[in-house]
PDB file of C-alpha atoms in Angstrom:
ATOM      1  CA  MET A   1     -29.966 -10.467 -12.949  1.00  0.00           C
ATOM      2  CA  ARG A   2     -26.920  -9.777 -15.013  1.00  0.00           C
ATOM      3  CA  LEU A   3     -25.797  -6.364 -15.752  1.00  0.00           C
ATOM      4  CA  SER A   4     -24.182  -5.799 -19.169  1.00  0.00           C
ATOM      5  CA  LEU A   5     -20.907  -3.972 -19.031  1.00  0.00           C
ATOM      6  CA  PRO A   6     -22.270  -1.012 -21.002  1.00  0.00           C
ATOM      7  CA  PHE A   7     -25.206  -0.635 -18.564  1.00  0.00           C
ATOM      8  CA  THR A   8     -22.956  -0.849 -15.587  1.00  0.00           C
ATOM      9  CA  ALA A   9     -20.317   1.554 -16.636  1.00  0.00           C
ATOM     10  CA  LEU A  10     -23.195   4.080 -17.571  1.00  0.00           C
ATOM     11  CA  VAL A  11     -24.721   3.738 -13.881  1.00  0.00           C
ATOM     12  CA  LEU A  12     -21.178   4.502 -12.405  1.00  0.00           C
ATOM     13  CA  ALA A  13     -20.599   7.397 -14.844  1.00  0.00           C
ATOM     14  CA  ILE A  14     -24.054   8.969 -13.917  1.00  0.00           C
ATOM     15  CA  SER A  15     -23.443   8.392 -10.261  1.00  0.00           C
ATOM     16  CA  PHE A  16     -19.947  10.025 -10.490  1.00  0.00           C
ATOM     17  CA  ALA A  17     -21.314  13.069 -12.381  1.00  0.00           C
ATOM     18  CA  GLY A  18     -24.109  13.366  -9.787  1.00  0.00           C
ATOM     19  CA  CYS A  19     -21.233  13.388  -6.974  1.00  0.00           C
ATOM     20  CA  ARG A  20     -19.434  16.172  -8.958  1.00  0.00           C
ATOM     21  CA  ARG A  21     -22.455  18.257  -9.642  1.00  0.00           C
ATOM     22  CA  ALA A  22     -23.658  17.988  -5.768  1.00  0.00           C
ATOM     23  CA  GLY A  23     -20.113  19.566  -5.228  1.00  0.00           C
ATOM     24  CA  GLN A  24     -18.366  16.844  -3.795  1.00  0.00           C
ATOM     25  CA  SER A  25     -14.575  16.806  -4.535  1.00  0.00           C
ATOM     26  CA  VAL A  26     -12.724  13.763  -5.966  1.00  0.00           C
ATOM     27  CA  THR A  27     -10.058  12.907  -3.469  1.00  0.00           C
ATOM     28  CA  THR A  28      -6.781  12.198  -5.379  1.00  0.00           C
ATOM     29  CA  THR A  29      -3.444  10.706  -4.514  1.00  0.00           C
ATOM     30  CA  SER A  30      -0.131  10.978  -6.042  1.00  0.00           C
ATOM     31  CA  ALA A  31       2.321   8.497  -6.660  1.00  0.00           C
ATOM     32  CA  PRO A  32       5.484   8.281  -9.071  1.00  0.00           C
ATOM     33  CA  ASN A  33       4.910   7.007 -12.484  1.00  0.00           C
ATOM     34  CA  ALA A  34       7.378   4.466 -14.271  1.00  0.00           C
ATOM     35  CA  SER A  35       9.518   7.605 -15.399  1.00  0.00           C
ATOM     36  CA  GLY A  36       9.542   9.000 -11.592  1.00  0.00           C
ATOM     37  CA  ALA A  37       7.175  11.821 -12.264  1.00  0.00           C
ATOM     38  CA  ALA A  38       4.076  12.245  -9.860  1.00  0.00           C
ATOM     39  CA  THR A  39       0.533  11.430 -11.193  1.00  0.00           C
ATOM     40  CA  SER A  40      -2.706  11.500  -9.596  1.00  0.00           C
ATOM     41  CA  ALA A  41      -5.319   8.920  -9.516  1.00  0.00           C
ATOM     42  CA  PRO A  42      -8.628   9.021  -7.973  1.00  0.00           C
ATOM     43  CA  LEU A  43      -9.411   7.213  -4.946  1.00  0.00           C
ATOM     44  CA  ALA A  44     -12.180   4.545  -4.551  1.00  0.00           C
ATOM     45  CA  SER A  45     -14.562   6.587  -2.707  1.00  0.00           C
ATOM     46  CA  GLY A  46     -14.936   9.103  -5.628  1.00  0.00           C
ATOM     47  CA  ASP A  47     -15.067   6.424  -8.263  1.00  0.00           C
ATOM     48  CA  LEU A  48     -17.245   3.768  -6.840  1.00  0.00           C
ATOM     49  CA  LEU A  49     -19.447   5.846  -4.468  1.00  0.00           C
ATOM     50  CA  LEU A  50     -19.356   3.652  -1.537  1.00  0.00           C
ATOM     51  CA  ARG A  51     -22.570   4.953   0.056  1.00  0.00           C
ATOM     52  CA  GLY A  52     -23.040   2.234   2.870  1.00  0.00           C
ATOM     53  CA  ASP A  53     -20.917   1.122   5.661  1.00  0.00           C
ATOM     54  CA  PHE A  54     -18.246  -0.282   3.466  1.00  0.00           C
ATOM     55  CA  LYS A  55     -15.771   2.412   2.794  1.00  0.00           C
ATOM     56  CA  GLY A  56     -12.925   0.457   0.956  1.00  0.00           C
ATOM     57  CA  PRO A  57     -10.382   1.160  -0.255  1.00  0.00           C
ATOM     58  CA  LEU A  58     -11.604  -1.494  -2.894  1.00  0.00           C
ATOM     59  CA  GLY A  59      -9.388  -2.739  -5.775  1.00  0.00           C
ATOM     60  CA  VAL A  60      -9.477  -5.819  -7.842  1.00  0.00           C
ATOM     61  CA  GLN A  61      -6.967  -8.733  -8.164  1.00  0.00           C
ATOM     62  CA  LEU A  62      -6.038  -9.008 -11.723  1.00  0.00           C
ATOM     63  CA  TYR A  63      -5.976 -12.693 -11.719  1.00  0.00           C
ATOM     64  CA  THR A  64      -9.716 -12.133 -11.851  1.00  0.00           C
ATOM     65  CA  VAL A  65      -9.227 -11.059 -15.629  1.00  0.00           C
ATOM     66  CA  ARG A  66      -6.469 -13.305 -16.480  1.00  0.00           C
ATOM     67  CA  ASN A  67      -7.804 -14.700 -19.577  1.00  0.00           C
ATOM     68  CA  ALA A  68      -8.543 -11.386 -20.948  1.00  0.00           C
ATOM     69  CA  ILE A  69      -5.220  -9.810 -19.874  1.00  0.00           C
ATOM     70  CA  ARG A  70      -3.324 -12.357 -21.440  1.00  0.00           C
ATOM     71  CA  LYS A  71      -4.437 -11.273 -24.823  1.00  0.00           C
ATOM     72  CA  ASP A  72      -4.766  -7.608 -24.406  1.00  0.00           C
ATOM     73  CA  VAL A  73      -3.091  -5.780 -21.777  1.00  0.00           C
ATOM     74  CA  PRO A  74      -4.067  -2.124 -22.234  1.00  0.00           C
ATOM     75  CA  GLY A  75      -7.568  -3.088 -23.090  1.00  0.00           C
ATOM     76  CA  THR A  76      -8.321  -5.129 -20.105  1.00  0.00           C
ATOM     77  CA  LEU A  77      -6.846  -2.637 -17.765  1.00  0.00           C
ATOM     78  CA  ALA A  78      -9.170   0.143 -19.523  1.00  0.00           C
ATOM     79  CA  ARG A  79     -12.001  -2.248 -18.698  1.00  0.00           C
ATOM     80  CA  VAL A  80     -11.035  -2.603 -15.187  1.00  0.00           C
ATOM     81  CA  ARG A  81     -10.697   1.109 -14.808  1.00  0.00           C
ATOM     82  CA  ALA A  82     -14.209   1.825 -16.586  1.00  0.00           C
ATOM     83  CA  LEU A  83     -15.776  -0.187 -13.795  1.00  0.00           C
ATOM     84  CA  GLY A  84     -14.462   2.385 -11.266  1.00  0.00           C
ATOM     85  CA  PHE A  85     -11.610   0.678  -9.673  1.00  0.00           C
ATOM     86  CA  PRO A  86      -8.924   2.935  -8.957  1.00  0.00           C
ATOM     87  CA  GLU A  87      -6.236   0.248  -7.752  1.00  0.00           C
ATOM     88  CA  VAL A  88      -5.412  -3.312  -8.546  1.00  0.00           C
ATOM     89  CA  GLU A  89      -3.304  -6.272  -7.009  1.00  0.00           C
ATOM     90  CA  LEU A  90      -1.118  -7.872  -9.411  1.00  0.00           C
ATOM     91  CA  ALA A  91      -0.549 -11.439 -10.298  1.00  0.00           C
ATOM     92  CA  GLY A  92       2.354 -11.251 -12.862  1.00  0.00           C
ATOM     93  CA  THR A  93       3.065  -8.612 -15.719  1.00  0.00           C
ATOM     94  CA  TYR A  94       1.975 -10.894 -18.809  1.00  0.00           C
ATOM     95  CA  GLY A  95       4.943 -10.804 -20.719  1.00  0.00           C
ATOM     96  CA  LEU A  96       5.880  -7.167 -20.043  1.00  0.00           C
ATOM     97  CA  THR A  97       8.869  -5.917 -17.801  1.00  0.00           C
ATOM     98  CA  ALA A  98       7.876  -4.158 -14.671  1.00  0.00           C
ATOM     99  CA  SER A  99       8.714  -0.635 -16.219  1.00  0.00           C
ATOM    100  CA  GLN A 100       6.358  -1.545 -19.249  1.00  0.00           C
ATOM    101  CA  PHE A 101       3.669  -2.872 -17.242  1.00  0.00           C
ATOM    102  CA  ARG A 102       3.778   0.151 -14.968  1.00  0.00           C
ATOM    103  CA  ALA A 103       3.616   2.423 -18.002  1.00  0.00           C
ATOM    104  CA  GLU A 104       0.173   0.643 -18.965  1.00  0.00           C
ATOM    105  CA  LEU A 105      -1.234   0.896 -15.506  1.00  0.00           C
ATOM    106  CA  ASP A 106      -0.368   4.756 -15.704  1.00  0.00           C
ATOM    107  CA  ARG A 107      -2.078   5.057 -18.966  1.00  0.00           C
ATOM    108  CA  ALA A 108      -5.299   3.292 -17.698  1.00  0.00           C
ATOM    109  CA  GLY A 109      -5.368   5.489 -14.582  1.00  0.00           C
ATOM    110  CA  LEU A 110      -4.737   2.566 -12.288  1.00  0.00           C
ATOM    111  CA  ARG A 111      -2.534   2.293  -9.170  1.00  0.00           C
ATOM    112  CA  ALA A 112      -0.868  -1.176  -8.349  1.00  0.00           C
ATOM    113  CA  THR A 113      -0.603  -1.313  -4.452  1.00  0.00           C
ATOM    114  CA  SER A 114       0.069  -4.945  -3.810  1.00  0.00           C
ATOM    115  CA  MET A 115       1.496  -8.010  -5.723  1.00  0.00           C
ATOM    116  CA  HIS A 116       1.587 -11.727  -5.642  1.00  0.00           C
ATOM    117  CA  VAL A 117       4.707 -13.547  -6.566  1.00  0.00           C
ATOM    118  CA  GLY A 118       5.679 -17.127  -6.628  1.00  0.00           C
ATOM    119  CA  TYR A 119       7.384 -18.690  -3.433  1.00  0.00           C
ATOM    120  CA  GLU A 120      10.304 -20.098  -5.274  1.00  0.00           C
ATOM    121  CA  ARG A 121      10.993 -16.653  -7.075  1.00  0.00           C
ATOM    122  CA  LEU A 122      11.076 -15.018  -3.683  1.00  0.00           C
ATOM    123  CA  ARG A 123      13.393 -17.851  -2.584  1.00  0.00           C
ATOM    124  CA  ASP A 124      15.623 -17.454  -5.547  1.00  0.00           C
ATOM    125  CA  SER A 125      15.362 -13.831  -6.723  1.00  0.00           C
ATOM    126  CA  LEU A 126      14.310 -11.607  -3.948  1.00  0.00           C
ATOM    127  CA  THR A 127      16.218  -8.555  -4.792  1.00  0.00           C
ATOM    128  CA  ALA A 128      15.026  -8.482  -8.231  1.00  0.00           C
ATOM    129  CA  VAL A 129      11.464  -8.977  -7.013  1.00  0.00           C
ATOM    130  CA  LEU A 130      11.879  -6.040  -4.774  1.00  0.00           C
ATOM    131  CA  ASP A 131      13.358  -3.951  -7.371  1.00  0.00           C
ATOM    132  CA  GLU A 132      10.391  -4.736  -9.615  1.00  0.00           C
ATOM    133  CA  ALA A 133       8.015  -3.895  -6.962  1.00  0.00           C
ATOM    134  CA  ARG A 134       9.572  -0.399  -6.524  1.00  0.00           C
ATOM    135  CA  THR A 135       9.109  -0.017 -10.276  1.00  0.00           C
ATOM    136  CA  LEU A 136       5.345  -0.908 -10.178  1.00  0.00           C
ATOM    137  CA  GLY A 137       4.814   1.212  -7.232  1.00  0.00           C
ATOM    138  CA  VAL A 138       3.313  -1.442  -4.811  1.00  0.00           C
ATOM    139  CA  GLN A 139       3.182  -1.176  -1.183  1.00  0.00           C
ATOM    140  CA  TYR A 140       2.675  -4.783  -0.377  1.00  0.00           C
ATOM    141  CA  VAL A 141       4.652  -7.825  -1.675  1.00  0.00           C
ATOM    142  CA  GLY A 142       3.516 -11.331  -0.762  1.00  0.00           C
ATOM    143  CA  THR A 143       2.896 -15.014  -1.882  1.00  0.00           C
ATOM    144  CA  ALA A 144      -0.348 -16.945  -2.168  1.00  0.00           C
ATOM    145  CA  TRP A 145       1.010 -20.615  -2.434  1.00  0.00           C
ATOM    146  CA  ILE A 146       3.367 -22.556  -0.216  1.00  0.00           C
ATOM    147  CA  PRO A 147       4.988 -25.611  -2.128  1.00  0.00           C
ATOM    148  CA  HIS A 148       3.832 -28.759  -0.625  1.00  0.00           C
ATOM    149  CA  ASN A 149       2.212 -32.151  -1.526  1.00  0.00           C
ATOM    150  CA  ASP A 150      -1.460 -32.376  -2.298  1.00  0.00           C
ATOM    151  CA  GLY A 151      -3.702 -32.026   0.521  1.00  0.00           C
ATOM    152  CA  ALA A 152      -3.272 -30.240   3.790  1.00  0.00           C
ATOM    153  CA  LEU A 153      -0.017 -28.366   4.641  1.00  0.00           C
ATOM    154  CA  THR A 154       1.956 -30.281   7.375  1.00  0.00           C
ATOM    155  CA  GLU A 155       3.329 -29.015  10.373  1.00  0.00           C
ATOM    156  CA  GLU A 156       6.743 -29.594   8.943  1.00  0.00           C
ATOM    157  CA  ALA A 157       6.023 -27.548   6.002  1.00  0.00           C
ATOM    158  CA  ALA A 158       4.594 -24.771   7.893  1.00  0.00           C
ATOM    159  CA  HIS A 159       7.689 -24.516  10.108  1.00  0.00           C
ATOM    160  CA  HIS A 160       9.776 -24.446   7.151  1.00  0.00           C
ATOM    161  CA  ALA A 161       7.455 -21.563   5.470  1.00  0.00           C
ATOM    162  CA  ALA A 162       7.549 -19.533   8.510  1.00  0.00           C
ATOM    163  CA  ALA A 163      11.256 -19.570   8.720  1.00  0.00           C
ATOM    164  CA  ASP A 164      11.428 -18.336   4.970  1.00  0.00           C
ATOM    165  CA  PHE A 165       8.623 -15.781   5.602  1.00  0.00           C
ATOM    166  CA  SER A 166      10.501 -14.597   8.618  1.00  0.00           C
ATOM    167  CA  ALA A 167      13.891 -13.840   6.523  1.00  0.00           C
ATOM    168  CA  TRP A 168      11.754 -12.326   3.428  1.00  0.00           C
ATOM    169  CA  SER A 169       9.666  -9.943   5.672  1.00  0.00           C
ATOM    170  CA  ARG A 170      12.495  -8.589   7.367  1.00  0.00           C
ATOM    171  CA  ALA A 171      14.448  -8.007   4.088  1.00  0.00           C
ATOM    172  CA  VAL A 172      11.212  -6.491   2.409  1.00  0.00           C
ATOM    173  CA  ARG A 173      10.806  -4.182   5.384  1.00  0.00           C
ATOM    174  CA  GLU A 174      14.343  -3.031   4.835  1.00  0.00           C
ATOM    175  CA  ARG A 175      13.297  -1.876   1.323  1.00  0.00           C
ATOM    176  CA  GLY A 176      10.295   0.127   2.968  1.00  0.00           C
ATOM    177  CA  LEU A 177       7.546  -2.238   1.618  1.00  0.00           C
ATOM    178  CA  GLN A 178       5.275  -4.762   3.580  1.00  0.00           C
ATOM    179  CA  PHE A 179       5.380  -8.603   3.044  1.00  0.00           C
ATOM    180  CA  PHE A 180       2.432 -10.929   3.473  1.00  0.00           C
ATOM    181  CA  TYR A 181       1.016 -14.422   2.989  1.00  0.00           C
ATOM    182  CA  HIS A 182      -2.337 -15.077   1.240  1.00  0.00           C
ATOM    183  CA  VAL A 183      -4.201 -17.811   2.771  1.00  0.00           C
ATOM    184  CA  HIS A 184      -5.271 -20.451   0.534  1.00  0.00           C
ATOM    185  CA  GLY A 185      -7.385 -23.124   2.577  1.00  0.00           C
ATOM    186  CA  TYR A 186      -5.020 -25.801   3.037  1.00  0.00           C
ATOM    187  CA  GLU A 187      -3.465 -24.435   6.425  1.00  0.00           C
ATOM    188  CA  PHE A 188      -6.195 -25.302   8.834  1.00  0.00           C
ATOM    189  CA  GLN A 189      -6.103 -29.300   9.338  1.00  0.00           C
ATOM    190  CA  PRO A 190      -4.303 -29.922  12.749  1.00  0.00           C
ATOM    191  CA  GLY A 191      -1.097 -32.006  12.234  1.00  0.00           C
ATOM    192  CA  ALA A 192      -0.003 -35.106  14.296  1.00  0.00           C
ATOM    193  CA  SER A 193       0.897 -33.265  17.424  1.00  0.00           C
ATOM    194  CA  GLY A 194      -2.432 -31.139  17.153  1.00  0.00           C
ATOM    195  CA  ALA A 195      -0.846 -27.872  15.923  1.00  0.00           C
ATOM    196  CA  VAL A 196      -2.792 -26.047  13.263  1.00  0.00           C
ATOM    197  CA  PRO A 197      -0.363 -24.928  10.499  1.00  0.00           C
ATOM    198  CA  MET A 198      -2.089 -21.644  10.263  1.00  0.00           C
ATOM    199  CA  ASP A 199      -1.076 -20.876  13.780  1.00  0.00           C
ATOM    200  CA  ILE A 200       2.297 -21.945  13.328  1.00  0.00           C
ATOM    201  CA  LEU A 201       2.627 -19.343  10.452  1.00  0.00           C
ATOM    202  CA  MET A 202       1.205 -16.807  12.554  1.00  0.00           C
ATOM    203  CA  ARG A 203       3.254 -17.650  15.768  1.00  0.00           C
ATOM    204  CA  GLU A 204       6.836 -18.086  14.047  1.00  0.00           C
ATOM    205  CA  THR A 205       6.847 -14.976  12.026  1.00  0.00           C
ATOM    206  CA  PRO A 206       7.444 -11.549  13.147  1.00  0.00           C
ATOM    207  CA  ASP A 207       4.322  -9.434  13.933  1.00  0.00           C
ATOM    208  CA  ASP A 208       5.945  -6.250  12.881  1.00  0.00           C
ATOM    209  CA  ALA A 209       7.335  -7.369   9.496  1.00  0.00           C
ATOM    210  CA  MET A 210       4.968 -10.115   8.466  1.00  0.00           C
ATOM    211  CA  LYS A 211       1.295  -9.558   7.692  1.00  0.00           C
ATOM    212  CA  PHE A 212      -1.427 -11.586   6.172  1.00  0.00           C
ATOM    213  CA  GLU A 213      -4.113 -11.397   3.319  1.00  0.00           C
ATOM    214  CA  MET A 214      -7.261 -13.265   4.211  1.00  0.00           C
ATOM    215  CA  ASP A 215      -9.121 -14.754   1.089  1.00  0.00           C
ATOM    216  CA  VAL A 216     -12.543 -15.017   2.710  1.00  0.00           C
ATOM    217  CA  PHE A 217     -13.432 -17.878   0.314  1.00  0.00           C
ATOM    218  CA  TRP A 218     -10.442 -20.006   1.144  1.00  0.00           C
ATOM    219  CA  ILE A 219     -10.430 -19.650   4.833  1.00  0.00           C
ATOM    220  CA  SER A 220     -14.209 -20.679   4.582  1.00  0.00           C
ATOM    221  CA  ARG A 221     -13.548 -23.672   2.359  1.00  0.00           C
ATOM    222  CA  PRO A 222     -11.905 -25.869   5.303  1.00  0.00           C
ATOM    223  CA  GLY A 223     -14.649 -24.897   7.558  1.00  0.00           C
ATOM    224  CA  ALA A 224     -12.771 -22.030   9.354  1.00  0.00           C
ATOM    225  CA  ASP A 225     -14.424 -18.869  10.557  1.00  0.00           C
ATOM    226  CA  PRO A 226     -13.077 -15.862   9.043  1.00  0.00           C
ATOM    227  CA  VAL A 227     -14.563 -13.728  11.842  1.00  0.00           C
ATOM    228  CA  ALA A 228     -13.061 -15.650  14.375  1.00  0.00           C
ATOM    229  CA  TRP A 229      -9.554 -15.720  12.706  1.00  0.00           C
ATOM    230  CA  LEU A 230      -9.846 -11.896  12.233  1.00  0.00           C
ATOM    231  CA  ARG A 231     -10.249 -11.696  15.964  1.00  0.00           C
ATOM    232  CA  LYS A 232      -7.620 -14.380  16.934  1.00  0.00           C
ATOM    233  CA  TYR A 233      -4.788 -12.360  15.350  1.00  0.00           C
ATOM    234  CA  PRO A 234      -6.198  -8.737  14.980  1.00  0.00           C
ATOM    235  CA  THR A 235      -2.771  -7.172  14.207  1.00  0.00           C
ATOM    236  CA  ARG A 236      -1.890  -9.602  11.333  1.00  0.00           C
ATOM    237  CA  TRP A 237      -4.578  -9.455   8.825  1.00  0.00           C
ATOM    238  CA  ARG A 238      -3.985  -6.402   6.522  1.00  0.00           C
ATOM    239  CA  LEU A 239      -5.559  -7.253   3.294  1.00  0.00           C
ATOM    240  CA  LEU A 240      -8.718  -9.089   2.331  1.00  0.00           C
ATOM    241  CA  HIS A 241      -9.638 -10.935  -0.971  1.00  0.00           C
ATOM    242  CA  LEU A 242     -13.514 -10.735  -1.372  1.00  0.00           C
ATOM    243  CA  LYS A 243     -15.470 -13.399  -3.061  1.00  0.00           C
ATOM    244  CA  ASP A 244     -18.691 -15.539  -1.972  1.00  0.00           C
ATOM    245  CA  MET A 245     -19.181 -19.253  -1.674  1.00  0.00           C
ATOM    246  CA  LYS A 246     -22.349 -20.591  -3.349  1.00  0.00           C
ATOM    247  CA  LYS A 247     -24.990 -21.784  -0.946  1.00  0.00           C
ATOM    248  CA  GLY A 248     -24.518 -25.505  -0.354  1.00  0.00           C
ATOM    249  CA  THR A 249     -20.909 -25.637  -1.453  1.00  0.00           C
ATOM    250  CA  PRO A 250     -19.334 -28.341   0.923  1.00  0.00           C
ATOM    251  CA  THR A 251     -16.540 -26.965   3.438  1.00  0.00           C
ATOM    252  CA  ASN A 252     -14.171 -29.064   5.463  1.00  0.00           C
ATOM    253  CA  VAL A 253     -11.992 -29.182   2.271  1.00  0.00           C
ATOM    254  CA  ASN A 254      -8.498 -28.680   2.913  1.00  0.00           C
ATOM    255  CA  THR A 255      -7.011 -29.071  -0.503  1.00  0.00           C
ATOM    256  CA  GLY A 256      -6.836 -25.279  -1.424  1.00  0.00           C
ATOM    257  CA  SER A 257      -8.781 -25.931  -4.723  1.00  0.00           C
ATOM    258  CA  ALA A 258     -12.141 -25.717  -5.968  1.00  0.00           C
ATOM    259  CA  ASN A 259     -14.096 -25.140  -9.220  1.00  0.00           C
ATOM    260  CA  PRO A 260     -14.911 -21.499  -9.265  1.00  0.00           C
ATOM    261  CA  ASP A 261     -17.750 -21.746 -11.789  1.00  0.00           C
ATOM    262  CA  GLU A 262     -19.536 -24.320  -9.590  1.00  0.00           C
ATOM    263  CA  THR A 263     -18.496 -22.645  -6.075  1.00  0.00           C
ATOM    264  CA  GLU A 264     -18.235 -18.907  -6.278  1.00  0.00           C
ATOM    265  CA  VAL A 265     -21.119 -16.154  -6.601  1.00  0.00           C
ATOM    266  CA  PRO A 266     -21.306 -12.450  -6.250  1.00  0.00           C
ATOM    267  CA  LEU A 267     -20.805 -11.002  -2.980  1.00  0.00           C
ATOM    268  CA  GLY A 268     -23.753 -10.878  -0.580  1.00  0.00           C
ATOM    269  CA  THR A 269     -25.475 -13.943  -2.497  1.00  0.00           C
ATOM    270  CA  GLY A 270     -23.577 -17.067  -0.899  1.00  0.00           C
ATOM    271  CA  GLN A 271     -23.272 -18.672   2.396  1.00  0.00           C
ATOM    272  CA  ILE A 272     -20.569 -16.553   3.936  1.00  0.00           C
ATOM    273  CA  ASP A 273     -21.853 -13.896   6.410  1.00  0.00           C
ATOM    274  CA  TYR A 274     -19.959 -11.106   4.722  1.00  0.00           C
ATOM    275  CA  ARG A 275     -21.626  -8.391   6.927  1.00  0.00           C
ATOM    276  CA  GLY A 276     -19.952  -9.942   9.947  1.00  0.00           C
ATOM    277  CA  VAL A 277     -16.615 -10.134   7.883  1.00  0.00           C
ATOM    278  CA  LEU A 278     -16.370  -6.632   7.031  1.00  0.00           C
ATOM    279  CA  ARG A 279     -17.519  -5.320  10.320  1.00  0.00           C
ATOM    280  CA  THR A 280     -14.754  -7.281  11.841  1.00  0.00           C
ATOM    281  CA  ALA A 281     -12.248  -6.450   9.286  1.00  0.00           C
ATOM    282  CA  ARG A 282     -12.908  -2.821   9.942  1.00  0.00           C
ATOM    283  CA  GLU A 283     -12.476  -3.282  13.585  1.00  0.00           C
ATOM    284  CA  VAL A 284      -9.206  -4.889  13.413  1.00  0.00           C
ATOM    285  CA  GLY A 285      -7.626  -2.330  10.817  1.00  0.00           C
ATOM    286  CA  VAL A 286      -7.557  -4.207   7.382  1.00  0.00           C
ATOM    287  CA  GLU A 287      -6.107  -1.489   5.068  1.00  0.00           C
ATOM    288  CA  LYS A 288      -6.750  -3.245   1.543  1.00  0.00           C
ATOM    289  CA  TYR A 289      -9.688  -4.939   0.129  1.00  0.00           C
ATOM    290  CA  PHE A 290      -9.577  -6.665  -3.428  1.00  0.00           C
ATOM    291  CA  ILE A 291     -12.556  -8.459  -5.313  1.00  0.00           C
ATOM    292  CA  GLU A 292     -11.068 -11.709  -6.730  1.00  0.00           C
ATOM    293  CA  ASP A 293     -13.829 -13.377  -8.964  1.00  0.00           C
ATOM    294  CA  GLU A 294     -12.349 -16.416 -10.433  1.00  0.00           C
ATOM    295  CA  THR A 295     -15.472 -17.326 -12.525  1.00  0.00           C
ATOM    296  CA  ALA A 296     -15.430 -17.674 -16.271  1.00  0.00           C
ATOM    297  CA  GLU A 297     -17.296 -14.134 -17.077  1.00  0.00           C
ATOM    298  CA  PRO A 298     -15.707 -11.882 -14.260  1.00  0.00           C
ATOM    299  CA  PHE A 299     -16.807  -8.483 -16.306  1.00  0.00           C
ATOM    300  CA  ALA A 300     -20.457  -9.767 -15.963  1.00  0.00           C
ATOM    301  CA  THR A 301     -20.302 -10.773 -12.123  1.00  0.00           C
ATOM    302  CA  MET A 302     -17.761  -8.149 -10.833  1.00  0.00           C
ATOM    303  CA  PRO A 303     -20.199  -5.085 -11.171  1.00  0.00           C
ATOM    304  CA  LEU A 304     -22.925  -7.251  -9.091  1.00  0.00           C
ATOM    305  CA  SER A 305     -20.266  -7.603  -6.208  1.00  0.00           C
ATOM    306  CA  VAL A 306     -19.464  -3.919  -6.408  1.00  0.00           C
ATOM    307  CA  GLN A 307     -23.274  -3.067  -6.295  1.00  0.00           C
ATOM    308  CA  TRP A 308     -23.609  -5.016  -3.122  1.00  0.00           C
ATOM    309  CA  LEU A 309     -20.794  -3.475  -1.627  1.00  0.00           C
ATOM    310  CA  ALA A 310     -21.727   0.012  -2.405  1.00  0.00           C
ATOM    311  CA  THR A 311     -24.787  -0.082  -0.166  1.00  0.00           C
ATOM    312  CA  VAL A 312     -24.482  -2.839   2.333  1.00  0.00           C
ATOM    313  CA  ARG A 313     -25.048  -1.857   5.943  1.00  0.00           C
ATOM    314  CA  TYR A 314     -23.841  -3.726   8.842  1.00  0.00           C
TER     315      TYR A 314
END
């Protein structure tokens, strides 16, 4: 069953009002706005009423709403906020400067806590990227794609990327921020020597300066076990992208690509063991969770994922 946006917003509003009537206060956090003044935004536990075992913090990767936000930044951010999300992860600023986009986030009552940046821009303009990160107020700065030929990442490309990541992560740390790489599913095919590129990226980057974002769909696409990888490198995973895989979707695919309308479904309805993933993520200390829904109608499907997360037990 698909819930319409007005109905979902009404459910959230009624639940939130009930929370206030019951005497629960809404926790807030202060962050500087674009002008440097402190502003307060409600935390996810107050907005989304996560009543099950999952406690977040839960945000949304704005690539989810890429088609809408390209046409209407303020209206789309308002719709995201109306769903109850207090924080977002960025994938660009859609033609606006960092300060202009920060002002739109502030107006919508949203906090950006993480941002994705293209590999080439990190290589060529790292100082400018970090200046923008400061303006936007994010804590995490990362990239989601390593340039390479079609197909699986090679060992050579993994060694090269690890060297870049090591240098960038130290520079990012010097600015008081955290660098990360978002896994995309082409890093798990063993190379000629038998080494797995994902292991190379982990072992050849500094544990203290470099962290990783597990996209649970993409790590499952090549047939890797997300729970096993969380346990293998428990100090490295600090962010998670949440999206489920349609039952019957082929795995052992190492291209980092898929048709989302044919392979993605709301959380809890697909073939990924999300209870095991969330339980293990909590155990290893994952700090940020973002829904990323790449399907054609995210405002119809996101609420279904939120509903599942709000009451799931594991």
